[in-house]
JSON list of C-alpha atoms in Angstrom, two decimals:
[
{"chain": "A", "resi": 1, "resn": "MET", "atom": "CA", "xyz": [20.45, -6.73, 7.98]},
{"chain": "A", "resi": 2, "resn": "VAL", "atom": "CA", "xyz": [17.26, -8.36, 8.02]},
{"chain": "A", "resi": 3, "resn": "THR", "atom": "CA", "xyz": [15.84, -8.72, 4.59]},
{"chain": "A", "resi": 4, "resn": "ASN", "atom": "CA", "xyz": [12.44, -6.76, 4.45]},
{"chain": "A", "resi": 5, "resn": "ALA", "atom": "CA", "xyz": [9.05, -6.87, 2.45]},
{"chain": "A", "resi": 6, "resn": "TYR", "atom": "CA", "xyz": [5.56, -5.47, 2.95]},
{"chain": "A", "resi": 7, "resn": "SER", "atom": "CA", "xyz": [2.08, -5.98, 0.85]},
{"chain": "A", "resi": 8, "resn": "TYR", "atom": "CA", "xyz": [-1.35, -3.55, 0.68]},
{"chain": "A", "resi": 9, "resn": "ASN", "atom": "CA", "xyz": [-4.55, -4.54, -0.61]},
{"chain": "A", "resi": 10, "resn": "GLY", "atom": "CA", "xyz": [-7.81, -2.77, 0.22]},
{"chain": "A", "resi": 11, "resn": "ASN", "atom": "CA", "xyz": [-9.85, -6.35, -0.06]},
{"chain": "A", "resi": 12, "resn": "LEU", "atom": "CA", "xyz": [-9.44, -8.16, 3.57]},
{"chain": "A", "resi": 13, "resn": "SER", "atom": "CA", "xyz": [-9.65, -11.53, 1.33]},
{"chain": "A", "resi": 14, "resn": "ASP", "atom": "CA", "xyz": [-6.86, -10.38, -1.10]},
{"chain": "A", "resi": 15, "resn": "PHE", "atom": "CA", "xyz": [-4.45, -9.29, 1.76]},
{"chain": "A", "resi": 16, "resn": "ALA", "atom": "CA", "xyz": [-4.99, -12.90, 3.37]},
{"chain": "A", "resi": 17, "resn": "THR", "atom": "CA", "xyz": [-3.95, -14.40, 0.13]},
{"chain": "A", "resi": 18, "resn": "ALA", "atom": "CA", "xyz": [-1.00, -12.03, -0.29]},
{"chain": "A", "resi": 19, "resn": "ILE", "atom": "CA", "xyz": [0.15, -13.06, 2.92]},
{"chain": "A", "resi": 20, "resn": "GLN", "atom": "CA", "xyz": [0.47, -16.45, 1.61]},
{"chain": "A", "resi": 21, "resn": "GLY", "atom": "CA", "xyz": [2.06, -15.18, -1.03]},
{"chain": "A", "resi": 22, "resn": "ARG", "atom": "CA", "xyz": [4.82, -13.74, 1.14]},
{"chain": "A", "resi": 23, "resn": "TYR", "atom": "CA", "xyz": [4.89, -16.87, 3.56]},
{"chain": "A", "resi": 24, "resn": "ASN", "atom": "CA", "xyz": [5.66, -19.02, 0.17]},
{"chain": "A", "resi": 25, "resn": "GLU", "atom": "CA", "xyz": [8.75, -16.22, -0.62]},
{"chain": "A", "resi": 26, "resn": "GLY", "atom": "CA", "xyz": [10.20, -17.08, 3.53]},
{"chain": "A", "resi": 27, "resn": "TYR", "atom": "CA", "xyz": [8.73, -14.06, 4.78]},
{"chain": "A", "resi": 28, "resn": "ASP", "atom": "CA", "xyz": [7.02, -13.80, 7.98]},
{"chain": "A", "resi": 29, "resn": "LEU", "atom": "CA", "xyz": [4.12, -11.24, 8.93]},
{"chain": "A", "resi": 30, "resn": "VAL", "atom": "CA", "xyz": [5.22, -9.11, 12.03]},
{"chain": "A", "resi": 31, "resn": "ASP", "atom": "CA", "xyz": [3.05, -5.82, 11.73]},
{"chain": "A", "resi": 32, "resn": "VAL", "atom": "CA", "xyz": [-0.45, -5.43, 10.16]},
{"chain": "A", "resi": 33, "resn": "GLU", "atom": "CA", "xyz": [-2.10, -1.53, 10.20]},
{"chain": "A", "resi": 34, "resn": "TYR", "atom": "CA", "xyz": [-5.79, -0.54, 8.58]},
{"chain": "A", "resi": 35, "resn": "GLY", "atom": "CA", "xyz": [-6.14, 2.86, 7.17]},
{"chain": "A", "resi": 36, "resn": "ASN", "atom": "CA", "xyz": [-7.94, 4.78, 4.62]},
{"chain": "A", "resi": 37, "resn": "GLY", "atom": "CA", "xyz": [-9.23, 1.43, 2.82]},
{"chain": "A", "resi": 38, "resn": "THR", "atom": "CA", "xyz": [-5.70, -0.05, 3.29]},
{"chain": "A", "resi": 39, "resn": "TRP", "atom": "CA", "xyz": [-4.93, -3.34, 4.63]},
{"chain": "A", "resi": 40, "resn": "PHE", "atom": "CA", "xyz": [-0.71, -3.04, 5.02]},
{"chain": "A", "resi": 41, "resn": "GLY", "atom": "CA", "xyz": [1.41, -5.87, 6.11]},
{"chain": "A", "resi": 42, "resn": "VAL", "atom": "CA", "xyz": [5.54, -5.52, 7.16]},
{"chain": "A", "resi": 43, "resn": "PHE", "atom": "CA", "xyz": [7.09, -9.07, 6.44]},
{"chain": "A", "resi": 44, "resn": "GLN", "atom": "CA", "xyz": [10.45, -9.61, 7.05]},
{"chain": "A", "resi": 45, "resn": "ASP", "atom": "CA", "xyz": [12.69, -13.27, 6.92]},
{"chain": "A", "resi": 46, "resn": "LYS", "atom": "CA", "xyz": [12.92, -14.50, 10.07]},
{"chain": "A", "resi": 47, "resn": "PRO", "atom": "CA", "xyz": [13.52, -17.61, 11.05]},
{"chain": "A", "resi": 48, "resn": "ASP", "atom": "CA", "xyz": [10.34, -18.53, 13.13]},
{"chain": "A", "resi": 49, "resn": "GLY", "atom": "CA", "xyz": [7.28, -19.95, 12.47]},
{"chain": "A", "resi": 50, "resn": "ASN", "atom": "CA", "xyz": [3.79, -17.08, 11.93]},
{"chain": "A", "resi": 51, "resn": "ALA", "atom": "CA", "xyz": [0.22, -17.18, 11.74]},
{"chain": "A", "resi": 52, "resn": "TYR", "atom": "CA", "xyz": [-2.41, -15.01, 12.11]},
{"chain": "A", "resi": 53, "resn": "ASN", "atom": "CA", "xyz": [-6.22, -14.80, 12.73]},
{"chain": "A", "resi": 54, "resn": "TYR", "atom": "CA", "xyz": [-8.98, -12.12, 11.98]},
{"chain": "A", "resi": 55, "resn": "THR", "atom": "CA", "xyz": [-12.67, -12.01, 13.17]},
{"chain": "A", "resi": 56, "resn": "GLY", "atom": "CA", "xyz": [-15.36, -9.33, 13.32]},
{"chain": "A", "resi": 57, "resn": "LYS", "atom": "CA", "xyz": [-16.37, -10.16, 16.95]},
{"chain": "A", "resi": 58, "resn": "PHE", "atom": "CA", "xyz": [-13.87, -9.56, 20.07]},
{"chain": "A", "resi": 59, "resn": "GLY", "atom": "CA", "xyz": [-14.97, -11.93, 21.91]},
{"chain": "A", "resi": 60, "resn": "ASP", "atom": "CA", "xyz": [-13.95, -14.31, 19.19]},
{"chain": "A", "resi": 61, "resn": "PHE", "atom": "CA", "xyz": [-10.82, -12.78, 18.96]},
{"chain": "A", "resi": 62, "resn": "THR", "atom": "CA", "xyz": [-9.83, -13.01, 22.56]},
{"chain": "A", "resi": 63, "resn": "THR", "atom": "CA", "xyz": [-10.34, -17.01, 21.86]},
{"chain": "A", "resi": 64, "resn": "ALA", "atom": "CA", "xyz": [-8.58, -17.47, 19.22]},
{"chain": "A", "resi": 65, "resn": "ILE", "atom": "CA", "xyz": [-5.70, -15.54, 20.53]},
{"chain": "A", "resi": 66, "resn": "GLN", "atom": "CA", "xyz": [-6.11, -18.57, 23.35]},
{"chain": "A", "resi": 67, "resn": "SER", "atom": "CA", "xyz": [-5.98, -21.28, 20.90]},
{"chain": "A", "resi": 68, "resn": "ARG", "atom": "CA", "xyz": [-2.65, -19.81, 19.55]},
{"chain": "A", "resi": 69, "resn": "TYR", "atom": "CA", "xyz": [-0.97, -19.69, 22.66]},
{"chain": "A", "resi": 70, "resn": "ASN", "atom": "CA", "xyz": [-2.40, -23.46, 23.16]},
{"chain": "A", "resi": 71, "resn": "GLN", "atom": "CA", "xyz": [-0.49, -24.36, 20.00]},
{"chain": "A", "resi": 72, "resn": "GLY", "atom": "CA", "xyz": [3.03, -22.91, 20.90]},
{"chain": "A", "resi": 73, "resn": "TYR", "atom": "CA", "xyz": [2.73, -18.92, 19.05]},
{"chain": "A", "resi": 74, "resn": "ASP", "atom": "CA", "xyz": [2.86, -15.83, 20.71]},
{"chain": "A", "resi": 75, "resn": "LEU", "atom": "CA", "xyz": [0.73, -12.70, 20.35]},
{"chain": "A", "resi": 76, "resn": "VAL", "atom": "CA", "xyz": [3.11, -9.93, 18.89]},
{"chain": "A", "resi": 77, "resn": "ASP", "atom": "CA", "xyz": [0.86, -7.77, 16.99]},
{"chain": "A", "resi": 78, "resn": "VAL", "atom": "CA", "xyz": [-2.88, -6.58, 16.86]},
{"chain": "A", "resi": 79, "resn": "ASP", "atom": "CA", "xyz": [-4.92, -4.27, 14.43]},
{"chain": "A", "resi": 80, "resn": "TYR", "atom": "CA", "xyz": [-8.44, -3.02, 13.99]},
{"chain": "A", "resi": 81, "resn": "GLY", "atom": "CA", "xyz": [-9.89, -1.88, 11.15]},
{"chain": "A", "resi": 82, "resn": "ASN", "atom": "CA", "xyz": [-13.30, -1.95, 9.03]},
{"chain": "A", "resi": 83, "resn": "GLY", "atom": "CA", "xyz": [-14.80, -4.20, 11.72]},
{"chain": "A", "resi": 84, "resn": "THR", "atom": "CA", "xyz": [-12.09, -6.56, 11.91]},
{"chain": "A", "resi": 85, "resn": "TRP", "atom": "CA", "xyz": [-9.56, -7.41, 14.58]},
{"chain": "A", "resi": 86, "resn": "PHE", "atom": "CA", "xyz": [-6.51, -9.02, 13.23]},
{"chain": "A", "resi": 87, "resn": "GLY", "atom": "CA", "xyz": [-3.83, -10.68, 15.62]},
{"chain": "A", "resi": 88, "resn": "VAL", "atom": "CA", "xyz": [-0.21, -11.83, 14.13]},
{"chain": "A", "resi": 89, "resn": "PHE", "atom": "CA", "xyz": [1.37, -14.83, 15.63]},
{"chain": "A", "resi": 90, "resn": "GLN", "atom": "CA", "xyz": [5.32, -15.94, 16.25]},
{"chain": "A", "resi": 91, "resn": "ASP", "atom": "CA", "xyz": [6.30, -19.06, 17.53]},
{"chain": "A", "resi": 92, "resn": "THR", "atom": "CA", "xyz": [9.16, -17.15, 19.60]},
{"chain": "A", "resi": 93, "resn": "PRO", "atom": "CA", "xyz": [10.93, -18.30, 22.93]},
{"chain": "A", "resi": 94, "resn": "SER", "atom": "CA", "xyz": [9.08, -15.03, 24.80]},
{"chain": "A", "resi": 95, "resn": "ASN", "atom": "CA", "xyz": [6.00, -15.17, 26.81]},
{"chain": "A", "resi": 96, "resn": "SER", "atom": "CA", "xyz": [3.33, -12.93, 25.84]},
{"chain": "A", "resi": 97, "resn": "ALA", "atom": "CA", "xyz": [0.25, -11.88, 27.82]},
{"chain": "A", "resi": 98, "resn": "TYR", "atom": "CA", "xyz": [-2.40, -9.08, 26.42]},
{"chain": "A", "resi": 99, "resn": "ASN", "atom": "CA", "xyz": [-4.63, -6.59, 28.31]},
{"chain": "A", "resi": 100, "resn": "TYR", "atom": "CA", "xyz": [-7.33, -4.35, 26.59]},
{"chain": "A", "resi": 101, "resn": "ASN", "atom": "CA", "xyz": [-9.23, -0.92, 28.44]},
{"chain": "A", "resi": 102, "resn": "GLY", "atom": "CA", "xyz": [-11.91, 1.10, 27.46]},
{"chain": "A", "resi": 103, "resn": "ASN", "atom": "CA", "xyz": [-10.53, 3.73, 29.81]},
{"chain": "A", "resi": 104, "resn": "LEU", "atom": "CA", "xyz": [-6.31, 4.89, 28.44]},
{"chain": "A", "resi": 105, "resn": "GLY", "atom": "CA", "xyz": [-5.92, 6.04, 32.06]},
{"chain": "A", "resi": 106, "resn": "ASP", "atom": "CA", "xyz": [-7.27, 2.40, 33.37]},
{"chain": "A", "resi": 107, "resn": "PHE", "atom": "CA", "xyz": [-4.97, 1.04, 30.45]},
{"chain": "A", "resi": 108, "resn": "THR", "atom": "CA", "xyz": [-2.01, 2.84, 31.89]},
{"chain": "A", "resi": 109, "resn": "THR", "atom": "CA", "xyz": [-2.49, 1.17, 34.96]},
{"chain": "A", "resi": 110, "resn": "ALA", "atom": "CA", "xyz": [-2.33, -1.86, 33.41]},
{"chain": "A", "resi": 111, "resn": "ILE", "atom": "CA", "xyz": [0.92, -1.45, 31.52]},
{"chain": "A", "resi": 112, "resn": "GLN", "atom": "CA", "xyz": [2.10, -0.63, 34.86]},
{"chain": "A", "resi": 113, "resn": "GLY", "atom": "CA", "xyz": [1.08, -3.87, 35.97]},
{"chain": "A", "resi": 114, "resn": "ARG", "atom": "CA", "xyz": [2.46, -5.92, 33.51]},
{"chain": "A", "resi": 115, "resn": "TYR", "atom": "CA", "xyz": [5.38, -3.90, 34.20]},
{"chain": "A", "resi": 116, "resn": "ASN", "atom": "CA", "xyz": [5.26, -4.97, 37.73]},
{"chain": "A", "resi": 117, "resn": "GLN", "atom": "CA", "xyz": [4.97, -8.57, 36.56]},
{"chain": "A", "resi": 118, "resn": "GLY", "atom": "CA", "xyz": [8.51, -7.85, 34.51]},
{"chain": "A", "resi": 119, "resn": "TYR", "atom": "CA", "xyz": [6.93, -7.65, 30.95]},
{"chain": "A", "resi": 120, "resn": "ASP", "atom": "CA", "xyz": [7.46, -5.19, 28.32]},
{"chain": "A", "resi": 121, "resn": "LEU", "atom": "CA", "xyz": [4.80, -3.29, 25.59]},
{"chain": "A", "resi": 122, "resn": "VAL", "atom": "CA", "xyz": [5.86, -4.35, 22.40]},
{"chain": "A", "resi": 123, "resn": "ASP", "atom": "CA", "xyz": [2.34, -3.35, 20.52]},
{"chain": "A", "resi": 124, "resn": "VAL", "atom": "CA", "xyz": [-0.75, -0.92, 21.42]},
{"chain": "A", "resi": 125, "resn": "GLU", "atom": "CA", "xyz": [-3.88, -0.65, 18.91]},
{"chain": "A", "resi": 126, "resn": "TYR", "atom": "CA", "xyz": [-7.01, 1.17, 19.66]},
{"chain": "A", "resi": 127, "resn": "GLY", "atom": "CA", "xyz": [-10.40, -0.40, 18.03]},
{"chain": "A", "resi": 128, "resn": "ASN", "atom": "CA", "xyz": [-14.07, 0.00, 18.98]},
{"chain": "A", "resi": 129, "resn": "GLY", "atom": "CA", "xyz": [-13.57, 2.02, 21.99]},
{"chain": "A", "resi": 130, "resn": "THR", "atom": "CA", "xyz": [-10.94, -0.62, 23.09]},
{"chain": "A", "resi": 131, "resn": "TRP", "atom": "CA", "xyz": [-7.09, 0.17, 23.99]},
{"chain": "A", "resi": 132, "resn": "PHE", "atom": "CA", "xyz": [-5.10, -3.35, 23.19]},
{"chain": "A", "resi": 133, "resn": "GLY", "atom": "CA", "xyz": [-1.42, -3.52, 24.94]},
{"chain": "A", "resi": 134, "resn": "VAL", "atom": "CA", "xyz": [0.43, -6.94, 23.55]},
{"chain": "A", "resi": 135, "resn": "PHE", "atom": "CA", "xyz": [3.59, -7.81, 26.15]},
{"chain": "A", "resi": 136, "resn": "GLN", "atom": "CA", "xyz": [6.03, -9.61, 26.31]},
{"chain": "A", "resi": 137, "resn": "ASP", "atom": "CA", "xyz": [9.04, -11.29, 29.24]},
{"chain": "A", "resi": 138, "resn": "LYS", "atom": "CA", "xyz": [11.50, -9.43, 26.80]},
{"chain": "A", "resi": 139, "resn": "PRO", "atom": "CA", "xyz": [15.03, -8.41, 28.19]},
{"chain": "A", "resi": 140, "resn": "GLY", "atom": "CA", "xyz": [15.33, -4.93, 28.03]},
{"chain": "A", "resi": 141, "resn": "GLY", "atom": "CA", "xyz": [13.91, -1.54, 29.61]},
{"chain": "A", "resi": 142, "resn": "ASN", "atom": "CA", "xyz": [10.82, -0.39, 28.27]},
{"chain": "A", "resi": 143, "resn": "ALA", "atom": "CA", "xyz": [8.94, 3.16, 27.86]},
{"chain": "A", "resi": 144, "resn": "TYR", "atom": "CA", "xyz": [5.79, 4.59, 26.43]},
{"chain": "A", "resi": 145, "resn": "ASN", "atom": "CA", "xyz": [4.53, 8.31, 25.24]},
{"chain": "A", "resi": 146, "resn": "TYR", "atom": "CA", "xyz": [1.16, 9.59, 23.84]},
{"chain": "A", "resi": 147, "resn": "THR", "atom": "CA", "xyz": [0.43, 13.14, 22.93]},
{"chain": "A", "resi": 148, "resn": "SER", "atom": "CA", "xyz": [-2.86, 15.01, 21.51]},
{"chain": "A", "resi": 149, "resn": "SER", "atom": "CA", "xyz": [-0.63, 15.80, 18.04]},
{"chain": "A", "resi": 150, "resn": "LEU", "atom": "CA", "xyz": [1.58, 14.61, 15.98]},
{"chain": "A", "resi": 151, "resn": "SER", "atom": "CA", "xyz": [4.12, 17.13, 16.41]},
{"chain": "A", "resi": 152, "resn": "ASP", "atom": "CA", "xyz": [4.36, 16.31, 19.93]},
{"chain": "A", "resi": 153, "resn": "LEU", "atom": "CA", "xyz": [4.96, 12.92, 19.53]},
{"chain": "A", "resi": 154, "resn": "THR", "atom": "CA", "xyz": [8.18, 13.35, 17.49]},
{"chain": "A", "resi": 155, "resn": "THR", "atom": "CA", "xyz": [9.05, 15.90, 20.24]},
{"chain": "A", "resi": 156, "resn": "ALA", "atom": "CA", "xyz": [8.66, 12.95, 22.72]},
{"chain": "A", "resi": 157, "resn": "ILE", "atom": "CA", "xyz": [10.74, 10.73, 20.25]},
{"chain": "A", "resi": 158, "resn": "GLN", "atom": "CA", "xyz": [13.59, 13.11, 20.41]},
{"chain": "A", "resi": 159, "resn": "SER", "atom": "CA", "xyz": [13.79, 13.29, 23.76]},
{"chain": "A", "resi": 160, "resn": "ARG", "atom": "CA", "xyz": [13.50, 9.12, 24.36]},
{"chain": "A", "resi": 161, "resn": "TRP", "atom": "CA", "xyz": [16.05, 9.10, 21.56]},
{"chain": "A", "resi": 162, "resn": "ASP", "atom": "CA", "xyz": [18.47, 11.31, 24.45]},
{"chain": "A", "resi": 163, "resn": "GLN", "atom": "CA", "xyz": [17.71, 8.50, 26.64]},
{"chain": "A", "resi": 164, "resn": "GLY", "atom": "CA", "xyz": [18.98, 5.86, 24.87]},
{"chain": "A", "resi": 165, "resn": "TYR", "atom": "CA", "xyz": [15.65, 4.25, 23.62]},
{"chain": "A", "resi": 166, "resn": "ASP", "atom": "CA", "xyz": [14.81, 3.65, 20.05]},
{"chain": "A", "resi": 167, "resn": "LEU", "atom": "CA", "xyz": [10.72, 4.00, 18.48]},
{"chain": "A", "resi": 168, "resn": "VAL", "atom": "CA", "xyz": [9.48, 0.89, 17.96]},
{"chain": "A", "resi": 169, "resn": "ASP", "atom": "CA", "xyz": [5.52, 1.23, 17.44]},
{"chain": "A", "resi": 170, "resn": "VAL", "atom": "CA", "xyz": [3.30, 3.84, 17.16]},
{"chain": "A", "resi": 171, "resn": "GLU", "atom": "CA", "xyz": [-0.52, 3.85, 17.32]},
{"chain": "A", "resi": 172, "resn": "TYR", "atom": "CA", "xyz": [-3.10, 6.34, 16.40]},
{"chain": "A", "resi": 173, "resn": "GLY", "atom": "CA", "xyz": [-6.90, 6.06, 18.29]},
{"chain": "A", "resi": 174, "resn": "ASN", "atom": "CA", "xyz": [-9.64, 8.45, 19.51]},
{"chain": "A", "resi": 175, "resn": "GLY", "atom": "CA", "xyz": [-7.24, 11.67, 18.91]},
{"chain": "A", "resi": 176, "resn": "THR", "atom": "CA", "xyz": [-4.18, 10.11, 20.91]},
{"chain": "A", "resi": 177, "resn": "TRP", "atom": "CA", "xyz": [-0.50, 9.55, 19.12]},
{"chain": "A", "resi": 178, "resn": "PHE", "atom": "CA", "xyz": [1.10, 6.69, 21.19]},
{"chain": "A", "resi": 179, "resn": "GLY", "atom": "CA", "xyz": [4.55, 5.67, 20.75]},
{"chain": "A", "resi": 180, "resn": "ILE", "atom": "CA", "xyz": [6.60, 2.37, 21.99]},
{"chain": "A", "resi": 181, "resn": "PHE", "atom": "CA", "xyz": [10.33, 2.86, 23.22]},
{"chain": "A", "resi": 182, "resn": "GLN", "atom": "CA", "xyz": [13.02, -0.11, 23.87]},
{"chain": "A", "resi": 183, "resn": "ASP", "atom": "CA", "xyz": [16.20, 0.48, 24.88]},
{"chain": "A", "resi": 184, "resn": "THR", "atom": "CA", "xyz": [17.57, -2.69, 22.07]},
{"chain": "A", "resi": 185, "resn": "PRO", "atom": "CA", "xyz": [20.59, -2.40, 20.61]},
{"chain": "A", "resi": 186, "resn": "GLY", "atom": "CA", "xyz": [18.99, -1.31, 17.01]},
{"chain": "A", "resi": 187, "resn": "THR", "atom": "CA", "xyz": [19.00, 2.43, 15.68]},
{"chain": "A", "resi": 188, "resn": "SER", "atom": "CA", "xyz": [15.31, 3.76, 14.80]},
{"chain": "A", "resi": 189, "resn": "ALA", "atom": "CA", "xyz": [13.93, 6.13, 12.58]},
{"chain": "A", "resi": 190, "resn": "TYR", "atom": "CA", "xyz": [10.48, 7.22, 11.17]},
{"chain": "A", "resi": 191, "resn": "ASN", "atom": "CA", "xyz": [9.03, 8.86, 8.29]},
{"chain": "A", "resi": 192, "resn": "TYR", "atom": "CA", "xyz": [5.16, 9.68, 8.06]},
{"chain": "A", "resi": 193, "resn": "ALA", "atom": "CA", "xyz": [3.04, 11.09, 4.78]},
{"chain": "A", "resi": 194, "resn": "SER", "atom": "CA", "xyz": [-0.57, 12.21, 4.42]},
{"chain": "A", "resi": 195, "resn": "ASN", "atom": "CA", "xyz": [0.10, 10.47, 0.78]},
{"chain": "A", "resi": 196, "resn": "PHE", "atom": "CA", "xyz": [0.48, 6.94, 0.69]},
{"chain": "A", "resi": 197, "resn": "SER", "atom": "CA", "xyz": [2.96, 6.93, -2.41]},
{"chain": "A", "resi": 198, "resn": "ASP", "atom": "CA", "xyz": [5.28, 9.59, -0.87]},
{"chain": "A", "resi": 199, "resn": "PHE", "atom": "CA", "xyz": [4.58, 7.14, 2.12]},
{"chain": "A", "resi": 200, "resn": "THR", "atom": "CA", "xyz": [6.31, 4.14, 0.14]},
{"chain": "A", "resi": 201, "resn": "ALA", "atom": "CA", "xyz": [8.50, 5.89, -1.79]},
{"chain": "A", "resi": 202, "resn": "ALA", "atom": "CA", "xyz": [9.95, 6.81, 2.18]},
{"chain": "A", "resi": 203, "resn": "ILE", "atom": "CA", "xyz": [10.32, 3.44, 2.84]},
{"chain": "A", "resi": 204, "resn": "GLN", "atom": "CA", "xyz": [12.44, 2.73, 0.03]},
{"chain": "A", "resi": 205, "resn": "SER", "atom": "CA", "xyz": [14.45, 5.60, 0.59]},
{"chain": "A", "resi": 206, "resn": "ARG", "atom": "CA", "xyz": [15.09, 4.24, 4.15]},
{"chain": "A", "resi": 207, "resn": "TRP", "atom": "CA", "xyz": [15.96, 0.62, 2.64]},
{"chain": "A", "resi": 208, "resn": "ASN", "atom": "CA", "xyz": [18.69, 2.28, 1.06]},
{"chain": "A", "resi": 209, "resn": "GLN", "atom": "CA", "xyz": [19.84, 3.59, 3.65]},
{"chain": "A", "resi": 210, "resn": "GLY", "atom": "CA", "xyz": [19.86, 0.36, 5.58]},
{"chain": "A", "resi": 211, "resn": "TYR", "atom": "CA", "xyz": [16.92, 0.21, 7.28]},
{"chain": "A", "resi": 212, "resn": "ASP", "atom": "CA", "xyz": [14.44, -2.01, 7.92]},
{"chain": "A", "resi": 213, "resn": "LEU", "atom": "CA", "xyz": [10.20, -1.49, 8.08]},
{"chain": "A", "resi": 214, "resn": "VAL", "atom": "CA", "xyz": [8.96, -2.75, 11.56]},
{"chain": "A", "resi": 215, "resn": "ASN", "atom": "CA", "xyz": [6.44, -0.62, 12.36]},
{"chain": "A", "resi": 216, "resn": "VAL", "atom": "CA", "xyz": [3.21, 1.08, 10.12]},
{"chain": "A", "resi": 217, "resn": "GLY", "atom": "CA", "xyz": [0.63, 3.00, 11.81]},
{"chain": "A", "resi": 218, "resn": "TYR", "atom": "CA", "xyz": [-2.32, 5.49, 10.69]},
{"chain": "A", "resi": 219, "resn": "GLY", "atom": "CA", "xyz": [-4.01, 8.25, 11.85]},
{"chain": "A", "resi": 220, "resn": "ASN", "atom": "CA", "xyz": [-5.82, 11.27, 11.19]},
{"chain": "A", "resi": 221, "resn": "GLY", "atom": "CA", "xyz": [-5.08, 11.49, 7.64]},
{"chain": "A", "resi": 222, "resn": "THR", "atom": "CA", "xyz": [-1.36, 9.96, 8.50]},
{"chain": "A", "resi": 223, "resn": "TRP", "atom": "CA", "xyz": [0.79, 6.96, 7.36]},
{"chain": "A", "resi": 224, "resn": "PHE", "atom": "CA", "xyz": [3.60, 6.47, 10.01]},
{"chain": "A", "resi": 225, "resn": "GLY", "atom": "CA", "xyz": [6.67, 4.28, 9.57]},
{"chain": "A", "resi": 226, "resn": "VAL", "atom": "CA", "xyz": [8.93, 3.01, 11.82]},
{"chain": "A", "resi": 227, "resn": "PHE", "atom": "CA", "xyz": [12.15, 1.57, 10.76]},
{"chain": "A", "resi": 228, "resn": "GLU", "atom": "CA", "xyz": [15.11, 0.01, 12.50]},
{"chain": "A", "resi": 229, "resn": "GLN", "atom": "CA", "xyz": [18.99, -1.27, 11.01]}
]
């Protein structure tokens, strides 16, 4: 089992300091979420190099992605919060790509285009009127669902589990809950809570059950955690 940790801060500069602290402990940043005035980071002790960038301008953000590509890093996670685009990078052996669209229908068309090129969708973010998708050429089947309500999303999750897919990412944007699924050999679980302390208590409970936290989403007053054994 991968050792897991998290940090959260209300201030972005304090959050960056916390990331460095986790680096010093041997953890890599794997997921970032902003919600209700809080920056939340998920960490794992993965055997890879790790980096991040954040900026207030979207054009500067895509420039930073290209710069990290040139340094040998792949984009693995994107978040938007409080006027800031935040990207997480890993020097994994897979190739990454991204697409962004202002319209959800156009975004799903772009996802299909990436599927046709052999890429899987690994992360979705919504911010400032833009849907942003991160893709990697990972081995395995990929799927997604989006719904207008959280209860409909949980129904879709169960249906995907019945089909043999694991939940790997959840995002909320513009009235839509969006879930990403992968037919990886892990077993997934989730918890959601409107109260932050209840959410962190749920994380500890899942750790006690042998699950690692792999993704966090926030939307419509709800914290949502994705876990994997």
